[in-house]
Structure formats: structure tokens, C-alpha cells
Coordinates of C-alpha atoms in Angstrom, one line a residue:
X1 CA -99.3 -83.2 101.5
X2 CA -101.1 -82.1 98.3
X3 CA -104.5 -80.5 98.4
X4 CA -106.0 -83.5 96.7
X5 CA -104.5 -85.9 99.2
X6 CA -105.6 -83.6 102.1
X7 CA -109.2 -83.5 100.7
X8 CA -109.2 -87.3 100.4
X9 CA -108.1 -87.7 104.0
X10 CA -110.8 -85.3 105.1
X11 CA -113.4 -87.2 103.0
X12 CA -112.5 -90.4 104.9
X13 CA -113.9 -88.9 108.1
X14 CA -116.5 -86.5 106.5
X15 CA -119.5 -86.2 108.7
X16 CA -117.8 -87.9 111.7
X17 CA -116.7 -84.7 113.4
X18 CA -120.2 -83.6 114.2
X19 CA -121.1 -87.1 115.4
X20 CA -118.0 -87.2 117.7
X21 CA -118.9 -83.7 119.1
X22 CA -122.4 -85.1 119.8
X23 CA -120.9 -88.1 121.5
X24 CA -118.6 -85.9 123.5
X25 CA -121.6 -83.9 124.8
X26 CA -123.5 -87.2 125.4
X27 CA -120.5 -88.5 127.4
X28 CA -120.7 -85.3 129.5
X29 CA -124.3 -86.1 130.4
X30 CA -123.4 -89.7 131.2
X31 CA -120.6 -88.6 133.4
X32 CA -122.8 -86.0 135.2
X33 CA -125.4 -88.8 135.8
X34 CA -122.6 -91.0 137.0
X35 CA -122.4 -88.7 140.1
X36 CA -125.8 -90.2 141.1
X37 CA -124.2 -92.9 143.3
X38 CA -122.0 -90.4 145.2
X39 CA -125.0 -88.0 145.8
X40 CA -127.2 -90.9 146.8
X41 CA -124.7 -92.1 149.4
X42 CA -124.3 -88.5 150.7
X43 CA -128.1 -88.1 151.0
X44 CA -128.7 -91.5 152.6
X45 CA -126.1 -91.0 155.3
X46 CA -126.5 -87.3 156.0
X47 CA -130.3 -86.9 155.5
X48 CA -132.3 -90.2 155.5
X49 CA -130.4 -91.9 158.4
X50 CA -130.2 -88.8 160.6
X51 CA -133.8 -87.9 160.1
X52 CA -135.1 -91.5 160.3
X53 CA -137.7 -90.7 157.6
X54 CA -138.8 -93.6 155.4
X55 CA -140.6 -91.3 152.9
X56 CA -137.3 -89.4 152.5
X57 CA -135.4 -92.7 151.9
X58 CA -138.0 -93.8 149.3
X59 CA -138.0 -90.4 147.5
X60 CA -134.2 -90.3 147.3
X61 CA -134.1 -94.0 146.1
X62 CA -136.7 -93.4 143.5
X63 CA -134.8 -90.4 142.2
X64 CA -131.6 -92.3 142.1
X65 CA -133.2 -95.2 140.2
X66 CA -134.6 -92.7 137.6
X67 CA -131.2 -91.1 137.1
X68 CA -129.5 -94.5 136.8
X69 CA -132.1 -95.5 134.2
X70 CA -131.3 -92.4 132.1
X71 CA -127.5 -93.0 132.5
X72 CA -127.9 -96.5 131.2
X73 CA -130.2 -95.3 128.3
X74 CA -127.6 -92.7 127.2
X75 CA -124.8 -95.3 127.5
X76 CA -126.7 -97.6 125.2
X77 CA -127.3 -94.8 122.8
X78 CA -123.6 -93.9 122.8
X79 CA -122.6 -97.5 122.3
X80 CA -125.1 -98.0 119.4
X81 CA -123.9 -94.8 117.7
X82 CA -120.2 -96.0 117.9
X83 CA -121.2 -99.4 116.4
X84 CA -123.0 -97.6 113.5
X85 CA -120.0 -95.3 113.0
X86 CA -117.8 -98.4 112.6
X87 CA -120.3 -99.9 110.1
X88 CA -120.5 -96.6 108.2
X89 CA -116.7 -96.3 108.0
X90 CA -116.5 -99.9 106.9
X91 CA -119.0 -99.3 104.2
X92 CA -117.1 -96.3 103.0
X93 CA -113.5 -97.5 103.3
X94 CA -113.7 -101.3 102.7
X95 CA -114.1 -101.1 98.9
X96 CA -111.2 -98.6 98.8
X97 CA -109.0 -100.8 100.9
X98 CA -109.9 -103.8 98.7
X99 CA -109.2 -101.9 95.5
X100 CA -105.7 -101.1 96.8
X101 CA -105.3 -104.7 98.0
X102 CA -106.0 -105.9 94.5
X103 CA -103.4 -103.5 93.1
X104 CA -100.6 -104.1 95.7
X105 CA -99.3 -107.5 94.4
X106 CA -98.6 -105.7 91.0
X107 CA -96.1 -103.6 92.8
X108 CA -94.2 -106.4 94.6
X109 CA -96.2 -106.7 97.8
X110 CA -97.2 -110.1 99.1
X111 CA -100.8 -111.3 99.2
X112 CA -100.7 -111.2 103.0
X113 CA -99.6 -107.5 103.0
X114 CA -102.4 -106.7 100.5
X115 CA -105.1 -108.4 102.6
X116 CA -103.9 -106.5 105.7
X117 CA -105.7 -103.5 104.4
X118 CA -109.0 -105.3 104.7
X119 CA -108.0 -106.4 108.2
X120 CA -107.3 -102.8 109.1
X121 CA -111.0 -102.0 108.3
X122 CA -112.1 -104.9 110.6
X123 CA -109.7 -103.6 113.3
X124 CA -111.1 -100.1 113.3
X125 CA -114.7 -101.2 113.2
X126 CA -114.1 -103.7 116.0
X127 CA -112.5 -101.0 118.2
X128 CA -115.4 -98.7 117.7
X129 CA -117.7 -101.4 119.0
X130 CA -115.5 -102.1 122.1
X131 CA -115.0 -100.4 125.5
X132 CA -111.9 -98.5 124.2
X133 CA -113.8 -95.5 122.8
X134 CA -115.9 -95.3 126.0
X135 CA -112.8 -94.7 128.0
X136 CA -111.5 -92.1 125.6
X137 CA -114.8 -90.2 125.6
X138 CA -114.9 -90.4 129.5
X139 CA -111.4 -89.2 130.1
X140 CA -112.0 -85.5 129.4
X141 CA -114.8 -85.5 132.0
X142 CA -112.5 -86.8 134.8
X143 CA -112.0 -83.3 136.3
X144 CA -115.8 -83.2 137.0
X145 CA -115.3 -86.0 139.6
X146 CA -112.1 -84.4 141.0
X147 CA -114.0 -81.1 141.5
X148 CA -116.8 -83.0 143.3
X149 CA -114.3 -84.8 145.6
X150 CA -112.4 -81.5 146.2
X151 CA -115.7 -79.9 147.2
X152 CA -116.1 -82.5 149.9
X153 CA -112.6 -81.7 151.3
X154 CA -109.5 -80.4 149.6
X155 CA -107.3 -83.2 151.0
X156 CA -109.6 -85.8 149.5
X157 CA -109.4 -83.9 146.2
X158 CA -105.6 -83.7 146.3
X159 CA -105.4 -87.5 147.1
X160 CA -107.6 -88.3 144.1
X161 CA -105.8 -86.0 141.8
X162 CA -102.5 -87.5 142.8
X163 CA -103.8 -91.0 142.0
X164 CA -105.1 -89.8 138.7
X165 CA -101.7 -88.3 137.9
X166 CA -99.9 -91.6 138.7
X167 CA -102.4 -93.6 136.5
X168 CA -101.9 -91.1 133.7
X169 CA -98.2 -91.6 133.9
X170 CA -98.7 -95.3 133.6
X171 CA -100.9 -94.8 130.5
X172 CA -98.1 -92.7 128.9
X173 CA -95.5 -95.3 129.8
X174 CA -97.7 -98.0 128.3
X175 CA -98.0 -96.1 125.1
X176 CA -94.3 -95.5 124.8
X177 CA -93.4 -99.1 125.5
X178 CA -96.0 -100.6 123.1
X179 CA -95.5 -98.2 120.2
X180 CA -92.4 -99.8 118.9
X181 CA -93.6 -103.3 119.5
X182 CA -96.9 -102.7 117.7
X183 CA -95.2 -102.1 114.4
X184 CA -92.9 -105.1 114.8
X185 CA -95.8 -107.3 115.8
X186 CA -97.8 -106.2 112.7
X187 CA -94.8 -107.0 110.4
X188 CA -94.5 -110.4 112.1
X189 CA -98.1 -111.1 111.5
X190 CA -97.8 -110.2 107.8
X191 CA -94.7 -112.5 107.4
X192 CA -96.5 -115.4 109.1
X193 CA -99.6 -115.0 107.0
X194 CA -97.5 -114.8 103.8
X195 CA -96.0 -118.2 104.6
X196 CA -99.4 -119.6 105.4
X197 CA -100.9 -118.3 102.2
X198 CA -97.9 -119.7 100.2
X199 CA -98.3 -123.1 101.8
X200 CA -102.0 -123.2 101.1
X201 CA -101.6 -122.3 97.4
X202 CA -98.9 -125.0 97.0
X203 CA -100.7 -127.7 99.0
X204 CA -100.6 -130.2 96.1
X205 CA -96.8 -129.8 95.7
X206 CA -96.2 -130.1 99.4
X207 CA -98.2 -133.3 99.6
X208 CA -97.0 -134.9 96.4
X209 CA -93.3 -134.2 97.0
X210 CA -93.3 -134.9 100.8
X211 CA -92.0 -131.7 102.2
X212 CA -95.2 -130.5 103.9
X213 CA -93.5 -131.1 107.3
X214 CA -90.7 -128.7 106.4
X215 CA -93.2 -126.1 105.2
X216 CA -95.1 -126.4 108.4
X217 CA -91.9 -126.0 110.4
X218 CA -91.1 -122.9 108.4
X219 CA -94.5 -121.5 109.3
X220 CA -93.8 -122.5 112.9
X221 CA -90.6 -120.5 113.1
X222 CA -92.4 -117.4 111.7
X223 CA -95.3 -118.0 114.2
X224 CA -92.7 -118.2 117.1
X225 CA -91.4 -114.8 116.1
X226 CA -94.9 -113.4 116.1
X227 CA -95.8 -115.1 119.4
X228 CA -92.7 -113.6 121.1
X229 CA -93.6 -110.1 120.1
X230 CA -97.2 -110.7 120.9
X231 CA -96.3 -112.0 124.3
X232 CA -94.1 -109.0 125.1
X233 CA -96.9 -106.7 124.1
X234 CA -99.4 -108.5 126.2
X235 CA -97.0 -108.7 129.1
X236 CA -96.7 -104.9 129.0
X237 CA -100.4 -104.3 128.8
X238 CA -101.2 -106.9 131.4
X239 CA -98.6 -105.7 133.8
X240 CA -99.5 -102.1 133.7
X241 CA -103.2 -103.0 133.7
X242 CA -102.7 -105.0 136.9
X243 CA -100.7 -102.2 138.5
X244 CA -103.4 -99.7 137.6
X245 CA -106.1 -101.9 139.2
X246 CA -104.1 -102.4 142.3
X247 CA -103.3 -98.7 142.6
X248 CA -107.0 -97.9 142.1
X249 CA -108.0 -100.2 145.0
X250 CA -105.2 -98.7 147.2
X251 CA -106.5 -95.2 146.3
X252 CA -110.1 -96.2 147.2
X253 CA -109.0 -97.5 150.5
X254 CA -106.8 -94.5 151.1
X255 CA -109.8 -92.2 150.3
X256 CA -111.9 -94.2 152.8
X257 CA -109.1 -94.0 155.4
X258 CA -108.5 -90.3 154.9
X259 CA -112.3 -89.7 155.0
X260 CA -112.6 -91.6 158.3
X261 CA -109.7 -89.5 159.7
X262 CA -111.4 -86.3 158.6
X263 CA -114.7 -87.5 160.0
X264 CA -113.2 -88.2 163.4
X265 CA -111.7 -84.7 163.3
X266 CA -115.2 -83.4 162.5
X267 CA -114.3 -81.9 159.2
X268 CA -116.6 -83.9 157.0
X269 CA -119.8 -86.0 157.5
X270 CA -120.0 -89.8 157.4
X271 CA -121.8 -89.7 154.1
X272 CA -119.0 -87.7 152.6
X273 CA -116.7 -90.7 153.2
X274 CA -118.8 -93.0 150.9
X275 CA -119.5 -90.3 148.4
X276 CA -115.8 -89.5 148.1
X277 CA -115.0 -93.2 147.6
X278 CA -117.6 -93.6 144.9
X279 CA -116.7 -90.4 143.0
X280 CA -112.9 -91.1 143.2
X281 CA -113.4 -94.6 141.8
X282 CA -115.5 -93.2 139.0
X283 CA -112.9 -90.5 138.3
X284 CA -110.1 -93.1 137.8
X285 CA -112.2 -95.7 136.0
X286 CA -111.6 -94.3 132.5
X287 CA -107.9 -94.3 133.0
X288 CA -108.0 -97.9 134.2
X289 CA -110.2 -98.9 131.3
X290 CA -107.9 -97.1 128.8
X291 CA -104.9 -99.0 130.1
X292 CA -106.7 -102.3 129.9
X293 CA -107.7 -101.6 126.3
X294 CA -104.5 -99.8 125.2
X295 CA -103.5 -102.7 122.9
X296 CA -106.8 -102.2 120.9
X297 CA -106.3 -98.4 121.0
X298 CA -102.8 -98.7 119.5
X299 CA -104.0 -101.3 116.9
X300 CA -106.9 -99.1 115.8
X301 CA -104.8 -96.0 115.6
X302 CA -102.2 -97.8 113.4
X303 CA -104.9 -99.4 111.3
X304 CA -106.6 -96.1 110.7
X305 CA -103.3 -94.4 109.8
X306 CA -102.8 -97.1 107.1
X307 CA -106.3 -96.6 105.9
X308 CA -105.7 -92.9 105.4
X309 CA -102.6 -93.7 103.4
X310 CA -104.6 -96.2 101.4
X311 CA -107.3 -93.6 100.6
X312 CA -104.6 -91.0 99.7
X313 CA -102.8 -93.5 97.4
X314 CA -105.9 -93.5 95.2
X315 CA -106.1 -89.7 95.3
X316 CA -102.8 -89.3 93.5
X317 CA -104.4 -90.1 90.1
X318 CA -107.3 -88.2 88.8
X319 CA -109.9 -89.9 86.6
X320 CA -108.8 -89.2 83.0
X321 CA -111.0 -87.8 80.2
X322 CA -113.0 -90.5 78.4
X323 CA -111.4 -91.2 75.1
X324 CA -112.9 -93.0 72.0
X325 CA -112.3 -96.7 71.7
X326 CA -109.0 -97.6 70.0
X327 CA -109.3 -99.1 66.5
X328 CA -106.1 -98.4 64.6
X329 CA -102.8 -99.3 66.3
X330 CA -100.7 -100.5 69.2
X331 CA -97.3 -98.7 69.6
X332 CA -94.6 -99.8 72.0
X333 CA -92.1 -97.0 72.2
X334 CA -88.7 -98.0 73.8
X335 CA -90.1 -99.4 77.0
X336 CA -88.0 -100.4 80.0
X337 CA -89.7 -102.5 82.7
X338 CA -88.4 -103.3 86.2
X339 CA -89.7 -105.9 88.6
X340 CA -91.8 -104.3 91.3
X341 CA -90.3 -104.6 94.7
X342 CA -86.7 -105.5 93.7
X343 CA -86.4 -102.8 91.0
X344 CA -84.3 -105.1 88.8
X345 CA -84.6 -104.3 85.1
X346 CA -86.1 -107.2 83.2
X347 CA -86.8 -105.6 79.8
X348 CA -85.2 -102.7 78.2
X349 CA -85.6 -100.5 75.0
X350 CA -88.3 -102.7 73.4
X351 CA -90.1 -101.0 70.5
X352 CA -92.5 -102.1 67.8
X353 CA -95.8 -101.2 66.2
X354 CA -98.9 -103.2 65.2
X355 CA -101.8 -102.2 63.0
X356 CA -105.4 -103.3 63.3
X357 CA -105.9 -106.8 61.9
X358 CA -102.3 -107.9 62.7
X359 CA -101.1 -110.7 65.1
X360 CA -97.7 -110.8 66.7
X361 CA -96.0 -113.9 68.0
X362 CA -93.4 -113.5 70.7
X363 CA -90.8 -116.2 71.1
X364 CA -87.6 -116.6 73.1
X365 CA -86.0 -118.6 75.9
X366 CA -87.5 -118.9 79.3
X367 CA -86.7 -115.9 81.6
X368 CA -85.9 -113.7 78.6
X369 CA -88.6 -111.1 79.3
X370 CA -91.6 -112.3 77.3
X371 CA -94.1 -112.4 80.3
X372 CA -92.6 -109.1 81.5
X373 CA -93.6 -107.6 78.1
X374 CA -97.1 -109.0 78.5
X375 CA -97.5 -107.4 81.9
X376 CA -96.4 -104.0 80.5
X377 CA -98.7 -104.3 77.5
X378 CA -101.7 -105.0 79.8
X379 CA -100.7 -102.3 82.3
X380 CA -100.3 -104.9 85.0
X381 CA -96.8 -103.6 85.6
X382 CA -95.9 -99.9 85.1
X383 CA -93.2 -99.1 82.6
X384 CA -90.1 -97.4 83.9
X385 CA -89.3 -95.6 80.7
X386 CA -91.0 -95.3 77.4
X387 CA -94.7 -95.8 76.7
X388 CA -97.3 -98.2 75.4
X389 CA -99.9 -96.5 73.3
X390 CA -103.3 -97.4 71.8
X391 CA -104.1 -95.1 68.9
X392 CA -101.3 -92.8 70.1
X393 CA -102.8 -92.4 73.6
X394 CA -100.8 -93.8 76.5
X395 CA -102.5 -96.5 78.6
X396 CA -102.4 -94.1 81.6
X397 CA -104.9 -91.9 79.8
X398 CA -107.7 -94.4 80.4
X399 CA -108.9 -95.6 83.8
X400 CA -108.8 -99.3 84.5
X401 CA -112.4 -100.0 83.9
X402 CA -112.5 -98.2 80.6
X403 CA -109.2 -99.8 79.5
X404 CA -110.5 -103.2 80.4
X405 CA -113.2 -103.0 77.8
X406 CA -110.5 -102.8 75.1
X407 CA -108.3 -105.6 76.5
X408 CA -108.5 -109.3 76.5
X409 CA -105.9 -111.1 78.5
X410 CA -105.1 -114.8 79.0
X411 CA -102.3 -115.1 81.6
X412 CA -99.8 -118.0 81.7
X413 CA -101.3 -119.3 84.9
X414 CA -105.1 -119.2 84.3
X415 CA -106.9 -118.4 87.6
X416 CA -110.7 -118.4 87.5
X417 CA -112.9 -116.6 90.1
X418 CA -115.0 -118.5 92.7
X419 CA -118.1 -117.8 90.6
X420 CA -120.2 -119.4 87.9
X421 CA -118.8 -119.9 84.3
X422 CA -120.9 -117.1 82.8
X423 CA -119.8 -114.7 85.6
X424 CA -116.2 -115.6 84.8
X425 CA -116.6 -115.2 81.1
X426 CA -118.5 -111.9 81.4
X427 CA -115.9 -110.5 83.9
X428 CA -118.5 -110.2 86.6
X429 CA -120.7 -107.7 84.7
X430 CA -123.8 -106.8 86.7
X431 CA -126.0 -107.1 83.6
X432 CA -124.0 -109.5 81.3
X433 CA -124.8 -109.9 77.7
X434 CA -125.9 -113.5 77.2
X435 CA -125.3 -113.4 73.5
X436 CA -121.8 -112.0 74.0
X437 CA -121.0 -114.8 76.5
X438 CA -122.1 -117.5 74.0
X439 CA -120.3 -115.7 71.2
X440 CA -117.0 -115.6 73.2
X441 CA -117.4 -119.3 74.2
X442 CA -117.9 -120.3 70.6
X443 CA -114.9 -118.3 69.5
X444 CA -112.8 -120.2 72.1
X445 CA -114.4 -123.5 71.1
X446 CA -115.7 -124.2 74.6
X447 CA -119.4 -123.7 74.2
X448 CA -120.2 -127.4 73.7
X449 CA -118.1 -128.4 76.7
X450 CA -119.9 -125.9 78.9
X451 CA -123.5 -126.9 77.9
X452 CA -122.6 -130.5 78.6
X453 CA -122.0 -129.7 82.3
X454 CA -125.0 -130.4 84.6
X455 CA -125.6 -126.7 85.2
X456 CA -124.2 -125.4 82.0
X457 CA -123.2 -121.8 82.1
X458 CA -124.4 -121.6 85.7
X459 CA -121.9 -124.1 86.9
X460 CA -120.1 -123.0 90.0
X461 CA -116.4 -123.3 89.6
X462 CA -115.3 -123.1 93.2
X463 CA -112.0 -121.6 94.4
X464 CA -109.6 -121.0 91.5
X465 CA -111.7 -123.4 89.3
X466 CA -109.8 -126.4 90.6
X467 CA -112.8 -128.7 89.6
X468 CA -111.8 -128.2 85.9
X469 CA -108.8 -129.6 84.0
X470 CA -106.0 -127.3 83.0
X471 CA -107.2 -127.4 79.4
X472 CA -110.8 -126.5 80.4
X473 CA -109.6 -123.6 82.6
X474 CA -107.4 -122.3 79.7
X475 CA -110.3 -122.4 77.2
X476 CA -112.7 -120.7 79.6
X477 CA -110.0 -118.1 80.3
X478 CA -109.7 -117.6 76.5
X479 CA -113.4 -117.1 76.3
X480 CA -113.1 -114.5 79.0
X481 CA -110.3 -112.8 77.1
X482 CA -112.5 -112.7 73.9
X483 CA -115.7 -111.4 75.7
X484 CA -117.0 -108.1 74.3
X485 CA -114.7 -108.2 71.2
X486 CA -111.8 -106.3 72.7
X487 CA -109.4 -104.4 70.4
X488 CA -106.2 -105.8 71.9
X489 CA -106.0 -109.5 72.9
X490 CA -102.8 -110.7 74.7
X491 CA -102.3 -114.4 75.2
X492 CA -99.5 -115.7 77.3
X493 CA -98.7 -119.3 76.3
X494 CA -102.4 -120.0 75.4
X495 CA -101.9 -123.5 74.2
X496 CA -99.8 -124.9 77.1
X497 CA -102.7 -127.1 78.3
X498 CA -104.6 -127.6 75.0
X499 CA -105.0 -130.7 72.9
X500 CA -105.3 -130.7 69.1
X501 CA -108.9 -129.6 69.1
X502 CA -108.1 -126.8 71.5
X503 CA -105.2 -125.6 69.4
X504 CA -107.5 -125.5 66.3
X505 CA -110.0 -123.4 68.3
X506 CA -107.2 -121.1 69.4
X507 CA -106.0 -120.5 65.8
X508 CA -109.6 -119.8 64.7
X509 CA -110.0 -117.4 67.6
X510 CA -106.9 -115.4 66.6
X511 CA -108.0 -115.3 63.0
X512 CA -111.4 -114.1 64.2
X513 CA -109.9 -111.2 66.1
X514 CA -107.8 -110.2 63.1
X515 CA -110.8 -110.4 60.8
X516 CA -112.8 -108.0 62.9
X517 CA -109.9 -105.5 63.0
X518 CA -108.4 -106.3 66.4
X519 CA -104.8 -106.9 67.4
X520 CA -103.4 -110.1 68.9
X521 CA -100.1 -110.6 70.8
X522 CA -99.2 -114.3 71.5
X523 CA -96.4 -115.5 73.7
X524 CA -95.5 -119.0 72.5
X525 CA -93.1 -121.9 73.2
X526 CA -95.0 -124.3 70.9
X527 CA -94.9 -123.4 67.2
X528 CA -98.6 -124.4 66.8
X529 CA -99.6 -121.2 68.6
X530 CA -98.0 -119.2 65.9
X531 CA -100.1 -120.6 63.0
X532 CA -102.3 -117.5 62.7
X533 CA -99.7 -114.7 63.4
X534 CA -98.3 -112.4 60.8
X535 CA -95.3 -111.1 62.7
X536 CA -92.8 -112.6 65.1
X537 CA -90.5 -110.9 67.7
X538 CA -87.7 -112.6 69.5
X539 CA -87.1 -111.6 73.1
X540 CA -84.0 -112.8 75.0
X541 CA -81.9 -111.4 77.8
X542 CA -84.4 -108.6 78.3
X543 CA -83.9 -107.3 74.7
X544 CA -85.9 -107.6 71.5
X545 CA -83.3 -109.2 69.1
X546 CA -85.5 -109.6 66.1
X547 CA -88.8 -108.4 64.7
X548 CA -90.4 -109.0 61.3
X549 CA -92.6 -111.3 59.2
X550 CA -93.2 -114.8 60.6
X551 CA -91.6 -116.7 57.8
X552 CA -88.5 -114.6 57.7
X553 CA -87.9 -114.6 61.5
X554 CA -88.8 -118.3 62.0
X555 CA -86.6 -119.2 59.0
X556 CA -83.6 -117.3 60.4
X557 CA -84.2 -119.0 63.8
X558 CA -84.4 -122.4 62.3
X559 CA -81.2 -121.8 60.2
X560 CA -79.4 -120.4 63.2
X561 CA -80.4 -123.5 65.3
X562 CA -79.3 -125.8 62.5
X563 CA -76.0 -124.0 62.2
X564 CA -75.5 -124.2 66.0
X565 CA -76.3 -128.0 65.8
X566 CA -73.9 -128.5 63.0
X567 CA -71.2 -126.6 64.9
X568 CA -71.8 -128.7 67.9
X569 CA -71.6 -131.9 65.9
X570 CA -68.3 -130.7 64.3
X571 CA -66.9 -130.0 67.7
X572 CA -68.0 -133.4 69.0
X573 CA -66.4 -135.1 65.9
X574 CA -63.2 -133.2 66.4
X575 CA -63.1 -134.1 70.0
X576 CA -63.5 -137.8 69.1
X577 CA -60.7 -137.7 66.5
X578 CA -58.4 -135.9 68.9
X579 CA -59.0 -138.6 71.5
X580 CA -58.1 -141.3 69.0
X581 CA -54.9 -139.5 67.9
X582 CA -53.9 -139.2 71.6
X583 CA -54.6 -142.8 72.2

């Protein structure tokens, strides 16, 4: 582990070590006070009853009540401290976990796997507020009760120690048997949640095309796998929990029986029987509680290990030096891009250069690699080889927030945030520039449409902006891409949902970016999107097969298509003539 990663892991729990030492000491006080019941019984039977003194009984009872009060008070303090530790950890780690969750889909992980990082934070926080930590803090103080029982009589101490040993073995066996199942269960949960997420996102398709039932059945099969593993885990925890409780009751009865035998023999007093029973039960309670909460212990431990990995993943990249805003060029130098997850190469050895004030149109067949190129240009997908440079600096030399100020991006599938229109256009800026929002909206030709809405720019869009039409979402997405006058604007099929008016606004927006010295890259299937571009590149089969001025490349493409059509027509004519001759 590098020193940076080690420091990051330490930062995750910084300040907690001293708190846990304090809690350990507090647990010691609580466990010492937990001997109150045993001493009370010892004094009642051996002093108050034998003396027949009511004042003695009242004094002993008053003292016991006071000690019980302090024990409860310290227990409450310990519980509240643990809850606040969980909240503090959540406050520190949840943003980091969410940041990684946002990045994970870029690298081939499912949405369910990404969101699992957030659930890990909830798991750890929930565990710290449960009875599990209480048992773990009380376990080291178990010898205190064994010593007390041993002081009453060595045989009683040996019997209690033997019971503690058996219960400890049960705890270890529980750990070994649930460790493998815990990982498998977690993977099953992720698989089930991935299917549920996919079904929810494709609800319209499932309903319209009538295969919602089959989708639900697919979810049911994944859920069955999860339930099977969950049931096995619960069976193990429940079985060993029940065994430990039964053994504890047997041990308490055995302590009482042995104490009675020793009392008959005259080796201990009657009060020692009850005191030994109370102390032995208290000695074994943490083990019993730990076994009962072992599932949450394992889940919290696994979740915290993943959170440490999450924090260390961000530590691998230091924040780069702040560079001046790009204003001259975009250079793509022989980049090769592979699909995250599968590793399959989708684009190879693509190179070109654009100067400020130029616009490039990228055309080619579906699946040829156009969207892959867009993802590489916007740093959504990392490049396997080669580099993408703004003013000769690789994209990796900027952090994401700084780079985002220079980028405008309109993806093929426009997804708007569950926020207001102005928040979407301003990219959730804490102090958005109202003038820049209106300027971007005018550039995208969407200002009039927005102000006609009941709440104007303050209109809530809801999840994914489904209340808007596809064209409205696309034009608001275009306004978001143009917000802040970014240097590089990348548009992936920006006119797929636009009407004539929208396409005119798109052309004007591209011209506007060029006129202010920006660069535009447009992925297009419809020729109207190329009206304002200067250069055209052809991407097919993962290669760039042509690059040059628009008229030249489009002319070649048209002539090639016409030649292919003529050849096809000649072949068809020849086939018909051949058929006639044969006849």
C-alpha cells in the first residue's frame, strides 16, 4: 500500500481512536458497576437476612439503586457517543462514497453496484447505533466477572470459564460459516437490485410491449437466489444464537446447582449462590449478544472494508496544478479506447486536430465508434493509448471540476436532473449567474419556451425530466452544454428530437460557439446537423477512415453511395437478364 493510500485510510478514522479508547474505559466502568447485582445479592443474603436489620437492608438497597442509576447513565452516554460516531463517519464518508458511485458506471459497473457504496455507509452507521458494538466493547471485560466468580469458589470460576470457552468457540464457528456466505449474499443483492433498476428505467417499454411479466419473473429468479443465501445465513445465525442461549441457561442452572452443593458442604454461603449466578450470567451476556448480532457485525465489517477501498481509490490521483483556460486547440493523438468492464477495443488509432473557431462533424454507421469517441473527448471513458489534449495539455492534467468549466456536453440520451430548469442549465452552481443562464437559453433557442411555463426557470422537472417532450429535454440539455461559454462543446446527435425551429437554433448555437473562438464536435446522422461545421470525419468499424473539409468529405461520400447504388442496380439488372436467358 502506498503512503498516500495509507494516509487516506488513516484519515477515514482520524480522531476515532481516542474516542474508542474513551469508550473502552467507559465500558470498563459500566462492567464494574454491573457487579452491583451480584454484590447486592451477596450482602442481602449474608448480612441483611442474617442480622435481621431493616436499616442495613435499606442502606444496601439505596446504595444498589444509586450504582444502578450510574450504570444506566454511563450506558446511555456510551450509546449516544456511538450514534454520533456513526453520524460523524457518515458525514465524512458519504460524499466520498457518492463521488465514487457517480464514477463507477463509467468503468463498467452497474448502477446497483455503484449505489452499494452509499448503502455501505448506512450499514456502518446503523451498526454503530445497534447493540453489536456494546457486545464488542463488553467482551474484553468478561474476565472481570470470571475473577469475581472464582473469588467465591474456584469450582464456580472453572465452570463459568468453561461455559465462556464453549460460547467463544460457537462465536468463532459462526464467523467461519458466515464469512463465505456474506460475500455471496452481497453479490446476490447487487444482482437483484441491478435487475430491479433496469426494469424501473424501462417501465414504458415493458408496459407497451407486454413483457413486464417476464421481466418480473427474471427479477423473481434473482430474488430467489438472494433469499436462498439470506436464509442460509439467517439459519446459521439463528441456530447458533439459540444454542448459545440454551447453553447460557444450562450454565446458570449448573452454577446454581454447584453453588447449592458447595453450600451444603459448607464451603460457600447461601448469598454466594445467587451472586455467582448473577455474575456468571453477566460474564456470558456479551458473547451471547455478539452471536445474536453477528450478522450485523459481519455486514458492518465488510461494508467498512469497502469504504476504505473507496476512499483509497480517490487517493491514487493527486489534485493537479491549476492550468490556464484553454483557448487555442483540441488535439486527438492516436487514441485507442476500450469498453470499461469487457475491455473490448471499440476505437483505435484515431487522430485529428481542431483550432479555435472550428467545428467538426462526425458521421458513420451505427456502432462504428462515434459515441465512443465522444466519451473519450469528454473524459467520460479513459483512453487506453494515446492522448486527448487541450492547448497541448492532456485532459488528466485538470481535475474534473476545473475541466467541466471548459466543456459543454450534450449526450445522445439527454437526462435532466430532478431539479428546476435553472438548476439544470447552471449545472447546480451554488450561486448561478442568472444572466449566463438566460444567455445559454437564448443560444439554444429555448428561452421563450421556458418563460411560457407556469413557473418559468423555477419549474421543477421531476425525475429525469419526464414531464417534458424529447425535443424540450434536448434543447434544455443544449442550453446546459452552452452555459458559461465553454471552450469545447461536444454534441452527440443533438437534433435527433428537434423540429425545424430547433434545428435552426442548433445551427445558430454552433455558429455562436465558433464566432467566440470555441470548438464544436458534432455527432450526426441527419445532414441538417452539419450545416455549420467546417470539417467532417468518418468513423466506421472503430477507425477514422476520412477527415477533411465538409464539402470534400460529403462529396466523396455521396459519390461513393451513388456508385454503390449504381453497382447494385447493375447487379440486379444482370440477375434479371440471366433469369430470362435461363427461362
